[in-house]
Coordinates of C-alpha atoms and ligand atoms in Angstrom, one line a residue:
X1 CA -40.6 27.4 36.0
X2 CA -41.8 30.5 34.2
X3 CA -39.1 32.9 32.8
X4 CA -39.9 35.4 35.6
X5 CA -39.4 33.0 38.4
X6 CA -36.3 31.5 36.7
X7 CA -34.6 34.8 37.6
X8 CA -35.3 34.8 41.2
X9 CA -34.3 31.2 41.5
X10 CA -31.7 30.6 38.8
X11 CA -31.5 27.1 37.5
X12 CA -28.0 26.0 38.2
X13 CA -28.3 23.3 35.5
X14 CA -29.5 25.7 32.7
X15 CA -26.1 25.8 31.0
X16 CA -25.8 22.0 30.8
X17 CA -29.4 21.7 29.7
X18 CA -28.9 24.2 26.8
X19 CA -25.7 22.4 25.7
X20 CA -27.5 19.1 25.9
X21 CA -30.6 20.2 24.1
X22 CA -28.4 21.9 21.4
X23 CA -26.7 18.6 20.6
X24 CA -29.6 16.3 21.1
X25 CA -32.0 18.2 18.9
X26 CA -29.5 19.5 16.3
X27 CA -29.0 23.1 17.2
X28 CA -25.2 23.0 17.7
X29 CA -22.7 20.2 17.2
X30 CA -19.1 20.1 18.2
X31 CA -17.0 20.7 15.0
X32 CA -15.2 17.6 13.5
X33 CA -16.8 15.4 16.1
X34 CA -16.1 12.2 14.2
X35 CA -12.4 13.0 14.5
X36 CA -12.7 13.6 18.3
X37 CA -13.9 17.2 18.0
X38 CA -12.1 20.4 17.2
X39 CA -12.0 22.3 20.4
X40 CA -14.1 25.5 20.7
X41 CA -15.4 25.4 17.2
X42 CA -19.0 24.5 16.5
X43 CA -21.3 23.6 13.6
X44 CA -24.9 24.8 13.5
X45 CA -27.2 21.9 12.8
X46 CA -30.6 21.9 11.0
X47 CA -32.4 23.8 13.9
X48 CA -29.4 26.0 14.9
X49 CA -28.9 27.3 11.4
X50 CA -32.6 28.4 11.4
X51 CA -32.4 30.1 14.8
X52 CA -29.2 31.8 13.9
X53 CA -30.6 33.0 10.6
X54 CA -33.7 34.3 12.3
X55 CA -31.6 36.3 14.8
X56 CA -29.6 37.8 11.9
X57 CA -32.8 38.4 9.8
X58 CA -34.4 40.2 12.8
X59 CA -31.3 42.4 13.1
X60 CA -31.1 43.1 9.4
X61 CA -34.8 43.9 9.3
X62 CA -34.6 46.4 12.1
X63 CA -31.2 47.9 11.2
X64 CA -31.5 48.0 7.3
X65 CA -34.9 47.1 5.9
X66 CA -37.1 49.3 8.2
X67 CA -34.8 52.4 7.9
X68 CA -34.1 54.8 5.1
X69 CA -30.8 55.9 6.6
X70 CA -28.8 52.6 6.7
X71 CA -27.5 50.5 3.8
X72 CA -25.9 47.0 3.8
X73 CA -22.5 45.7 2.9
X74 CA -20.8 42.4 2.6
X75 CA -17.0 43.0 2.7
X76 CA -14.3 40.4 2.3
X77 CA -12.9 38.3 5.2
X78 CA -9.4 38.2 3.8
X79 CA -7.8 41.6 4.4
X80 CA -4.4 43.0 3.6
X81 CA -2.1 44.2 6.5
X82 CA -2.4 47.9 5.6
X83 CA -6.0 47.9 6.9
X84 CA -5.0 46.4 10.2
X85 CA -1.9 48.7 10.4
X86 CA -4.2 51.8 10.0
X87 CA -6.9 50.5 12.3
X88 CA -4.5 49.8 15.1
X89 CA -5.2 46.1 15.2
X90 CA -1.6 45.0 14.3
X91 CA -0.2 47.0 17.2
X92 CA -3.0 46.8 19.8
X93 CA -5.4 44.0 19.2
X94 CA -4.0 41.8 21.8
X95 CA -4.9 40.3 25.2
X96 CA -2.5 40.0 28.1
X97 CA -1.4 36.3 28.3
X98 CA 0.0 34.6 31.4
X99 CA 1.3 30.9 31.6
X100 CA 1.1 28.9 34.8
X101 CA 4.6 27.5 35.4
X102 CA 3.0 24.7 37.5
X103 CA 0.4 23.3 35.1
X104 CA 1.2 25.1 31.9
X105 CA -2.4 26.4 31.5
X106 CA -2.7 29.7 29.7
X107 CA -5.0 32.5 30.9
X108 CA -6.1 35.9 30.0
X109 CA -4.8 38.1 32.8
X110 CA -7.7 40.6 32.5
X111 CA -10.3 37.9 32.9
X112 CA -8.9 36.3 36.1
X113 CA -10.8 36.8 39.4
X114 CA -7.4 36.7 41.2
X115 CA -4.5 37.8 39.1
X116 CA -2.0 35.8 41.2
X117 CA -3.8 32.4 41.3
X118 CA -4.1 29.9 38.5
X119 CA -7.8 28.8 38.3
X120 CA -6.8 25.5 36.7
X121 CA -4.5 24.1 39.4
X122 CA -5.0 26.6 42.3
X123 CA -1.3 27.5 42.6
X124 CA -0.5 31.1 43.7
X125 CA 2.4 33.1 42.3
X126 CA 3.0 30.6 39.5
X127 CA 2.3 33.0 36.5
X128 CA 4.9 34.1 34.0
X129 CA 5.1 37.9 33.2
X130 CA 2.1 38.9 31.1
X131 CA 2.8 39.3 27.4
X132 CA 0.7 40.7 24.7
X133 CA -0.8 38.1 22.4
X134 CA -2.2 39.3 19.1
X135 CA -5.6 37.8 18.4
X136 CA -5.6 38.0 14.6
X137 CA -5.2 34.9 12.4
X138 CA -2.6 35.4 9.8
X139 CA -2.3 33.4 6.6
X140 CA -0.7 33.7 3.1
X141 CA -2.4 34.6 -0.2
X142 CA -0.8 33.1 -3.3
X143 CA 0.7 29.8 -4.2
X144 CA 4.4 30.4 -3.7
X145 CA 5.2 30.4 0.0
X146 CA 8.2 32.8 0.1
X147 CA 6.7 35.4 -2.2
X148 CA 3.2 35.1 -0.9
X149 CA 1.7 38.1 0.8
X150 CA 0.6 38.0 4.4
X151 CA -3.1 38.5 4.8
X152 CA -5.4 38.4 7.9
X153 CA -8.8 36.9 8.6
X154 CA -10.8 39.9 9.8
X155 CA -11.2 40.0 13.6
X156 CA -14.3 42.3 13.2
X157 CA -16.5 43.3 10.3
X158 CA -16.3 47.0 11.1
X159 CA -13.2 47.9 9.1
X160 CA -15.0 46.8 5.9
X161 CA -17.4 49.6 6.5
X162 CA -14.7 52.2 7.2
X163 CA -12.7 51.4 4.1
X164 CA -15.8 51.5 1.9
X165 CA -17.1 54.7 3.4
X166 CA -16.3 56.8 0.3
X167 CA -17.6 54.0 -2.1
X168 CA -20.9 53.9 -0.3
X169 CA -21.2 57.7 0.1
X170 CA -20.6 58.1 -3.7
X171 CA -22.9 55.4 -4.9
X172 CA -25.8 55.3 -2.4
X173 CA -27.0 59.0 -2.3
X174 CA -26.8 58.8 1.5
X175 CA -25.3 61.6 3.5
X176 CA -24.6 61.9 7.3
X177 CA -26.4 60.9 9.4
X178 CA -26.3 57.5 7.7
X179 CA -25.1 54.0 8.5
X180 CA -23.5 50.9 6.8
X181 CA -24.5 47.6 8.3
X182 CA -22.9 44.2 7.8
X183 CA -23.4 40.6 9.1
X184 CA -20.6 38.1 8.8
X185 CA -17.9 35.9 10.2
X186 CA -15.0 37.2 12.2
X187 CA -12.0 35.3 13.6
X188 CA -10.0 35.8 16.8
X189 CA -7.4 33.5 18.2
X190 CA -8.9 33.7 21.6
X191 CA -6.6 32.6 24.5
X192 CA -9.4 31.2 26.5
X193 CA -12.4 30.3 24.4
X194 CA -15.2 28.8 26.3
X195 CA -18.7 28.8 27.7
X196 CA -20.0 26.8 24.7
X197 CA -20.6 29.3 21.7
X198 CA -20.1 32.3 23.9
X199 CA -16.5 32.8 23.1
X200 CA -15.2 31.0 20.0
X201 CA -12.4 31.5 17.6
X202 CA -14.7 31.8 14.6
X203 CA -18.0 33.6 15.2
X204 CA -20.5 35.8 13.5
X205 CA -21.0 39.5 14.1
X206 CA -23.8 42.0 13.3
X207 CA -22.2 45.5 13.1
X208 CA -23.3 48.9 12.0
X209 CA -21.3 52.1 11.6
X210 CA -23.4 55.2 11.8
X211 CA -21.7 58.3 10.4
X212 CA -22.9 61.6 11.9
X213 CA -22.0 65.3 12.0
X214 CA -19.5 65.7 15.0
X215 CA -21.8 68.0 16.9
X216 CA -24.6 65.4 16.9
X217 CA -22.6 62.4 18.1
X218 CA -23.7 62.3 21.7
X219 CA -27.3 62.5 20.8
X220 CA -26.9 59.6 18.3
X221 CA -24.9 57.6 20.8
X222 CA -27.8 57.8 23.2
X223 CA -30.3 57.0 20.4
X224 CA -28.5 53.8 19.4
X225 CA -28.1 52.6 23.0
X226 CA -31.8 52.9 23.5
X227 CA -32.7 51.5 20.0
X228 CA -30.5 48.4 20.5
X229 CA -31.9 47.7 24.0
X230 CA -35.4 48.0 22.5
X231 CA -34.5 45.4 19.9
X232 CA -33.7 42.7 22.5
X233 CA -36.8 43.5 24.5
X234 CA -39.1 43.5 21.5
X235 CA -37.8 40.0 20.7
X236 CA -38.9 38.8 24.1
X237 CA -35.9 39.2 26.4
X238 CA -36.9 39.6 30.0
X239 CA -36.1 43.2 31.1
X240 CA -34.7 41.8 34.3
X241 CA -32.1 39.7 32.5
X242 CA -30.7 42.4 30.2
X243 CA -29.0 45.6 31.0
X244 CA -27.0 48.4 29.5
X245 CA -23.7 49.0 31.3
X246 CA -21.8 52.2 30.7
X247 CA -18.0 51.8 30.6
X248 CA -16.1 53.9 33.1
X249 CA -13.2 56.1 32.2
X250 CA -10.5 53.4 32.5
X251 CA -12.4 51.0 30.3
X252 CA -12.8 53.4 27.5
X253 CA -10.7 53.2 24.3
X254 CA -8.6 56.4 24.1
X255 CA -10.6 57.7 21.1
X256 CA -14.0 56.9 22.5
X257 CA -16.2 59.4 24.3
X258 CA -18.7 56.8 25.3
X259 CA -19.1 53.1 25.3
X260 CA -21.8 50.9 26.7
X261 CA -22.3 47.1 26.7
X262 CA -25.6 45.3 26.4
X263 CA -25.3 42.5 28.9
X264 CA -27.3 39.4 29.5
X265 CA -27.6 37.5 32.7
X266 CA -25.9 34.2 31.7
X267 CA -25.8 31.3 34.1
X268 CA -22.2 32.4 35.0
X269 CA -23.3 36.1 35.5
X270 CA -23.7 39.3 33.5
X271 CA -21.7 39.1 30.2
X272 CA -21.6 41.0 27.0
X273 CA -23.8 40.6 24.0
X274 CA -23.1 43.8 22.2
X275 CA -20.9 46.9 22.5
X276 CA -22.2 50.4 21.5
X277 CA -19.4 52.9 21.1
X278 CA -19.0 56.6 20.2
X279 CA -15.8 56.2 18.2
X280 CA -15.3 59.8 17.2
X281 CA -13.5 60.4 13.9
X282 CA -10.7 57.9 14.8
X283 CA -11.4 55.2 12.2
X284 CA -12.0 57.5 9.2
X285 CA -9.0 59.7 10.1
X286 CA -6.7 56.7 10.5
X287 CA -7.7 55.3 7.1
X288 CA -7.6 58.7 5.4
X289 CA -4.0 59.3 6.7
X290 CA -2.8 55.8 5.9
X291 CA -4.4 55.5 2.4
X292 CA -4.0 59.1 1.3
X293 CA -7.7 59.1 0.2
X294 CA -10.2 61.7 1.4
X295 CA -12.6 60.1 3.8
X296 CA -14.7 63.1 4.8
X297 CA -17.9 64.8 3.8
X298 CA -18.7 68.1 2.2
X299 CA -21.9 69.6 3.7
X300 CA -23.2 71.9 0.9
X301 CA -25.9 73.4 3.0
X302 CA -23.5 74.7 5.6
X303 CA -20.5 75.0 3.2
X304 CA -18.3 73.0 5.5
X305 CA -16.1 69.9 5.2
X306 CA -15.9 67.5 8.1
X307 CA -14.9 64.0 9.0
X308 CA -18.0 62.3 10.3
X309 CA -18.0 60.8 13.8
X310 CA -19.0 57.2 14.2
X311 CA -21.5 55.4 16.5
X312 CA -21.0 51.7 16.3
X313 CA -23.4 49.1 17.7
X314 CA -21.5 45.8 17.4
X315 CA -23.3 42.6 18.4
X316 CA -22.4 39.0 18.2
X317 CA -24.9 36.8 16.3
X318 CA -23.8 33.5 17.7
X319 CA -23.7 34.8 21.3
X320 CA -27.0 36.4 21.0
X321 CA -28.6 33.3 19.5
X322 CA -27.4 31.4 22.6
X323 CA -28.8 34.1 24.9
X324 CA -32.2 33.9 23.2
X325 CA -32.1 30.1 23.7
X326 CA -31.3 30.4 27.4
X327 CA -34.0 33.1 27.9
X328 CA -36.6 30.9 26.1
X329 CA -35.9 27.7 28.0
X330 CA -38.6 26.6 30.4
X331 CA -39.8 23.5 32.2
X332 CA -43.3 23.1 33.5
X333 CA -45.2 20.2 35.1
X334 CA -48.2 19.0 33.2
X335 CA -50.1 15.9 34.5
X336 CA -47.1 14.9 36.6
X337 CA -44.8 15.1 33.6
X338 CA -42.1 17.7 33.0
X339 CA -42.7 19.5 29.7
X340 CA -39.7 21.3 28.2
X341 CA -40.7 24.3 26.1
X342 CA -38.7 26.9 24.3
X343 CA -40.8 30.1 24.6
X344 CA -39.1 31.7 21.6
X345 CA -40.6 34.7 19.9
X346 CA -42.2 33.2 16.8
X347 CA -39.8 35.4 14.7
X348 CA -36.9 33.5 16.2
X349 CA -38.4 30.0 16.3
X350 CA -36.7 27.6 13.9
X351 CA -40.0 26.2 12.6
X352 CA -43.1 28.3 12.8
X353 CA -45.5 25.4 12.0
X354 CA -45.3 21.6 12.2
X355 CA -47.6 19.5 10.1
X356 CA -48.5 16.3 12.0
X357 CA -50.8 13.7 10.3
X358 CA -52.3 11.7 13.2
X359 CA -51.2 8.5 11.6
X360 CA -49.0 7.4 8.7
X361 CA -52.1 5.9 7.0
X362 CA -52.3 6.5 3.3
X363 CA -55.7 8.1 3.7
X364 CA -54.3 11.0 5.6
X365 CA -51.1 11.6 3.6
X366 CA -52.5 13.5 0.6
X367 CA -54.3 16.0 2.9
X368 CA -51.3 16.4 5.2
X369 CA -49.2 17.1 2.1
X370 CA -51.8 19.6 1.0
X371 CA -51.5 21.4 4.4
X372 CA -47.7 21.4 4.1
X373 CA -48.0 23.0 0.7
X374 CA -50.3 25.7 2.1
X375 CA -47.8 26.7 4.8
X376 CA -44.4 26.1 3.4
X377 CA -44.2 29.1 1.0
X378 CA -44.7 31.5 3.8
X379 CA -43.3 29.8 6.9
X380 CA -40.5 27.5 7.7
X381 CA -42.4 24.3 8.5
X382 CA -41.6 20.8 9.7
X383 CA -43.4 17.6 8.6
X384 CA -43.4 14.7 11.0
X385 CA -45.6 11.6 10.7
X386 CA -44.1 9.0 13.1
X387 CA -44.5 8.4 16.8
X388 CA -47.5 9.1 19.0
X389 CA -49.0 12.6 18.6
X390 CA -48.2 13.4 22.3
X391 CA -44.5 12.7 21.7
X392 CA -44.5 14.7 18.5
X393 CA -46.1 17.7 20.3
X394 CA -43.4 17.4 23.0
X395 CA -40.7 17.4 20.4
X396 CA -42.0 20.5 18.8
X397 CA -42.4 22.3 22.2
X398 CA -38.8 21.5 23.0
X399 CA -37.6 23.3 19.9
X400 CA -40.0 26.2 20.2
X401 CA -42.4 25.6 17.3
X402 CA -45.4 28.0 17.9
X403 CA -48.1 26.0 16.1
X404 CA -48.7 22.3 15.4
X405 CA -51.3 21.4 12.8
X406 CA -52.8 18.0 13.1
X407 CA -54.6 16.2 10.3
X408 CA -56.9 13.5 11.6
X409 CA -59.6 11.2 10.3
X410 CA -62.3 13.8 10.8
X411 CA -60.3 16.1 8.5
X412 CA -61.3 13.9 5.6
X413 CA -65.0 14.7 6.3
X414 CA -65.0 18.2 7.7
X415 CA -62.0 19.7 5.8
X416 CA -60.8 21.1 9.2
X417 CA -57.5 20.6 11.2
X418 CA -56.6 20.9 14.8
X419 CA -54.1 23.8 15.5
X420 CA -52.3 23.6 18.8
X421 CA -50.5 26.6 20.3
X422 CA -47.2 26.0 22.0
X423 CA -47.4 28.1 25.2
X424 CA -51.0 27.6 26.2
X425 CA -51.4 24.1 24.6
X426 CA -54.8 25.3 23.5
X427 CA -56.3 23.6 20.5
X428 CA -58.6 25.2 17.9
X429 CA -60.4 23.5 15.1
X430 CA -59.7 25.5 11.9
X431 CA -61.1 25.0 8.4
X432 CA -58.4 24.2 5.9
X433 CA -59.3 27.2 3.7
X434 CA -59.0 29.5 6.8
X435 CA -55.7 28.1 8.0
X436 CA -53.4 30.5 6.1
X437 CA -55.3 33.5 7.6
X438 CA -55.5 32.0 11.0
X439 CA -51.7 31.5 11.2
X440 CA -50.9 34.8 9.5
X441 CA -52.8 36.6 12.3
X442 CA -50.8 34.9 15.0
X443 CA -47.3 34.7 13.3
X444 CA -47.2 38.2 11.8
Ligands
ATP501 P1 -14.9 40.3 24.8 O1 -14.6 41.4 25.8 O2 -16.0 39.4 25.2 O3 -13.7 39.6 24.3 P2 -15.1 42.4 22.9 O4 -15.5 43.6 23.7 O5 -13.7 42.3 22.4 O6 -15.6 41.0 23.5 P3 -16.2 43.5 20.4 O7 -14.9 43.6 19.8 O8 -16.9 44.7 21.0 O9 -16.0 42.4 21.6 O10 -17.1 42.7 19.5 C1 -18.5 42.9 19.4 C2 -19.3 41.7 19.7 O11 -18.8 40.5 19.0 C3 -19.3 41.2 21.2 O12 -20.2 42.0 21.9 C4 -19.6 39.8 21.1 O13 -21.1 39.6 21.0 C5 -19.1 39.4 19.7 N1 -17.8 38.6 20.0 C6 -16.6 39.1 20.2 N2 -15.7 38.2 20.3 C7 -16.3 37.0 20.3 C8 -16.0 35.6 20.3 N3 -14.7 35.3 20.5 N4 -16.9 34.7 20.2 C9 -18.2 35.0 20.0 N5 -18.6 36.3 19.9 C10 -17.7 37.3 20.0

């Protein structure tokens, strides 16, 4: 099935296939599996760590490297309570929790299709009153329990940018409109984690806070909604499987004048990859009031002081990596066999090149190593010399490797290799001294 036809006829097994492929090929493992598994936490294996890194690199490149108006940050995960007091997380970062008195299952009230029926046991009217459950993980800093200070694992990376606003303004020579971007782990004690890595208690975010003059905030909000959608499309998302959904008035946070979610059509329906919000001056004002520090900007040209408004595109790296995996998954029939191929954009593919000597014979090994040395400095490459060449091509297709380079016995005479392209399966004979240029043209 091509990605286009997959949409009109959704594959009901896609979710299971992705979970299975992830485990079988080393994208994602259940955490602490040898001890029976730690529920809803996952470890990224040799291929998953590359995919995730490529998603994050693509984000960083577009949000930081290719712009003169955004700088990076890596703030601490452990955060003192004052930050969460000021941000509103201590009071408000909670989900409504209900317990089923019949089967003891816990659910998030706002995520239930029917707020009166327990989806676990099907009983109606069995829920307790909803109570607010704070999602932040609390721990202690310091060795002595009773004098140790409470600290929190951050539930989002965003506050690191707000509390460093003045530091960055004073050191980076940036002025509004400018942004601070960060990629890192966040932690939420989710009531109902699930759908594989979609909702976990430990996850990675890619967030950017863009500080603008108040009068320009709507224009920048629209700009970032468009720019972020373009990022997904540029990396190969099918336009029919991704959408921007504006929040309606009831959904908006009290301080926000506009919020939209980037949603992907997951096997269970449309769900969020990223939120883009016009947060007004809420965050800087809260931290300025709570800390007593000035978190504003003096615009010399207009001789006015103002608190910048903030546009925040906040995406999940782990969720997005899974969406790209699902979007790329394809099966096609070739010579009565089913070929599984991940049609990942080469920028996201874990390996860009696989070097495959036709056989393990000593005569081929030195040349195969020579080829690996040519490609490895520039592209993440795999080297595999066992099994039939057909099986090895199939293994590379299944993990999305755009090019396989085969070293065969003719190579020893003609100093050429066979380069096979993943999607078309087309093979070209390429001279070894042209290989670098050949790949660079196609992987750029
Ligand atoms: P949700 O409504 O799904 O709980 P949210 O609206 O609270 O998410 P934000 O606070 O806007 O999420 O976080 C920004 C992004 O971080 C989300 O769009 C998502 O991609 C990611 N994210 C949030 N919570 C989780 C989680 N528990 N597991 C994985 N990714 C998450």
